[in-house]
Amino acid sequence: PKPYHKVIKDGVMWACEKDYTFPFPAIFKPILRRAVKIKINEPFILQDNNNLARKNLDKTIALCNPDSKIQIHTLEQEGYDYLEMSVLDWKSEMEKTHKNVRIILKKRYYVRERYIETDNFIINLGHGFQAFKNGKTTQQTNISIHYKPNK
């Protein structure tokens, strides 16, 4: 399906070439707005020179219900090969700005995949949040949405 169809169902997958139109906020909003618990796993959120990952993370948080509990799992300072900012400063600022967000810092081998997990869905983010800019992809990536049956 084309992204503008806004189809949300199990097994939907998009193979996105560079400059492919993919307005992720419109597609993810129905999932995130209904979620009570949200886990965002994005290892290299701070290692993006253009700040696209952080901007898209903020857009994603804005799509969520303000009452939802959001955990963001990313690398601790030592997990990054290079970094111009302090992970702890970023963590503190995010948790102060977003009262429903908690940042969980982990060692490199505990945070690898890029995905968003909610009560009912897992959204695999392919190359992560830095793969999107102005409704298009910045690089080749894959996005998939999978339903999690109730336990």
Coordinates of N, CA and C in Angstrom, one line a residue, residues 82-137:
Y82 N 31.3 8.8 18.5 CA 31.6 10.2 18.6 C 30.3 10.9 19.1
L83 N 30.4 12.0 19.8 CA 29.2 12.7 20.3 C 29.6 14.1 20.8
E84 N 29.0 15.1 20.3 CA 29.3 16.5 20.7 C 28.6 16.9 21.9
M85 N 27.6 16.2 22.3 CA 26.8 16.6 23.5 C 26.8 15.6 24.5
S86 N 26.4 15.9 25.7 CA 26.3 15.0 26.8 C 24.9 14.3 26.8
V87 N 25.0 13.0 26.9 CA 23.8 12.2 26.9 C 22.9 12.5 28.1
L88 N 23.6 12.7 29.3 CA 22.9 13.0 30.5 C 22.2 14.4 30.4
D89 N 22.8 15.3 29.8 CA 22.2 16.6 29.6 C 20.9 16.5 28.7
W90 N 21.0 15.7 27.7 CA 19.9 15.5 26.8 C 18.8 14.8 27.5
K91 N 19.2 13.8 28.3 CA 18.2 13.0 29.1 C 17.4 13.9 30.0
S92 N 18.2 14.7 30.7 CA 17.6 15.7 31.7 C 16.6 16.6 31.0
E93 N 17.0 17.2 29.9 CA 16.2 18.1 29.2 C 14.9 17.5 28.6
M94 N 15.0 16.3 28.1 CA 13.9 15.6 27.6 C 12.9 15.3 28.7
E95 N 13.4 14.8 29.8 CA 12.5 14.4 30.9 C 11.8 15.7 31.6
K96 N 12.5 16.8 31.5 CA 12.0 18.0 32.0 C 10.9 18.6 31.0
T97 N 11.2 18.5 29.7 CA 10.3 19.0 28.7 C 9.0 18.2 28.6
H98 N 9.2 16.8 28.6 CA 8.1 15.9 28.5 C 7.8 15.1 29.8
K99 N 6.8 15.5 30.5 CA 6.6 14.9 31.8 C 6.3 13.4 31.8
N100 N 5.8 12.9 30.6 CA 5.5 11.5 30.5 C 6.6 10.7 29.9
V101 N 7.8 11.2 29.7 CA 8.9 10.5 29.0 C 10.0 10.2 30.1
R102 N 10.5 9.0 30.0 CA 11.6 8.5 30.7 C 12.6 8.0 29.8
I103 N 13.9 8.4 29.9 CA 15.0 8.0 29.1 C 15.7 6.9 29.8
I104 N 15.9 5.7 29.1 CA 16.6 4.6 29.7 C 17.9 4.5 28.9
L105 N 19.1 4.7 29.6 CA 20.4 4.6 28.9 C 20.9 3.2 29.1
K106 N 21.4 2.6 28.0 CA 21.9 1.2 28.1 C 23.2 1.1 27.3
K107 N 23.9 0.0 27.6 CA 25.1 -0.4 27.0 C 24.8 -0.8 25.5
R108 N 25.8 -0.7 24.7 CA 25.6 -0.8 23.2 C 25.0 -2.2 22.9
Y109 N 25.4 -3.3 23.5 CA 24.9 -4.6 23.1 C 23.4 -4.8 23.6
Y110 N 22.9 -3.9 24.4 CA 21.5 -4.1 24.8 C 20.5 -3.3 24.0
V111 N 21.0 -2.3 23.2 CA 20.1 -1.5 22.3 C 20.7 -1.6 20.9
R112 N 20.0 -2.4 20.1 CA 20.4 -2.5 18.7 C 19.4 -2.2 17.7
E113 N 18.2 -2.7 17.8 CA 17.2 -2.5 16.8 C 16.5 -1.2 17.0
R114 N 15.9 -0.7 15.9 CA 15.1 0.6 16.0 C 13.7 0.3 15.8
Y115 N 12.9 0.5 16.8 CA 11.5 0.2 16.8 C 10.7 1.0 17.8
I116 N 9.4 1.1 17.6 CA 8.4 1.6 18.6 C 7.5 0.5 18.9
E117 N 7.4 0.2 20.2 CA 6.5 -0.9 20.7 C 5.4 -0.2 21.6
T118 N 4.2 -0.5 21.2 CA 3.0 -0.1 22.0 C 2.3 -1.3 22.6
D119 N 1.2 -1.0 23.2 CA 0.4 -2.1 23.8 C 0.0 -3.1 22.8
N120 N -0.3 -2.6 21.5 CA -0.8 -3.5 20.5 C 0.0 -3.7 19.2
F121 N 1.0 -2.8 19.1 CA 1.8 -2.9 17.8 C 3.3 -2.8 18.0
I122 N 4.0 -3.3 17.1 CA 5.5 -3.0 17.0 C 5.7 -2.4 15.6
I123 N 6.3 -1.3 15.6 CA 6.7 -0.6 14.4 C 8.2 -0.6 14.2
N124 N 8.6 -1.4 13.2 CA 10.1 -1.5 13.0 C 10.5 -0.3 12.1
L125 N 11.5 0.4 12.6 CA 11.9 1.7 12.0 C 13.0 1.6 11.0
G126 N 13.5 0.4 10.6 CA 14.5 0.4 9.6 C 15.8 1.1 10.0
H127 N 16.1 2.2 9.3 CA 17.3 3.0 9.6 C 17.0 4.1 10.7
G128 N 15.8 4.0 11.3 CA 15.6 4.9 12.5 C 15.0 6.2 12.1
F129 N 14.9 7.1 13.1 CA 14.2 8.4 12.9 C 15.0 9.3 11.9
Q130 N 16.3 9.1 11.8 CA 17.0 10.0 10.9 C 16.7 9.7 9.4
A131 N 15.9 8.7 9.1 CA 15.6 8.3 7.7 C 14.4 9.2 7.2
F132 N 13.9 10.1 7.9 CA 12.7 10.9 7.5 C 12.9 12.4 7.5
K133 N 12.6 13.1 6.5 CA 12.6 14.5 6.5 C 11.6 15.1 5.5
N134 N 10.8 16.0 6.1 CA 9.8 16.7 5.3 C 8.9 15.7 4.5
G135 N 8.5 14.7 5.1 CA 7.5 13.7 4.5 C 8.2 12.8 3.4
K136 N 9.5 12.8 3.4 CA 10.2 11.9 2.5 C 11.3 11.1 3.3
T137 N 11.8 10.1 2.6 CA 12.9 9.4 3.3 C 14.3 10.0 2.8

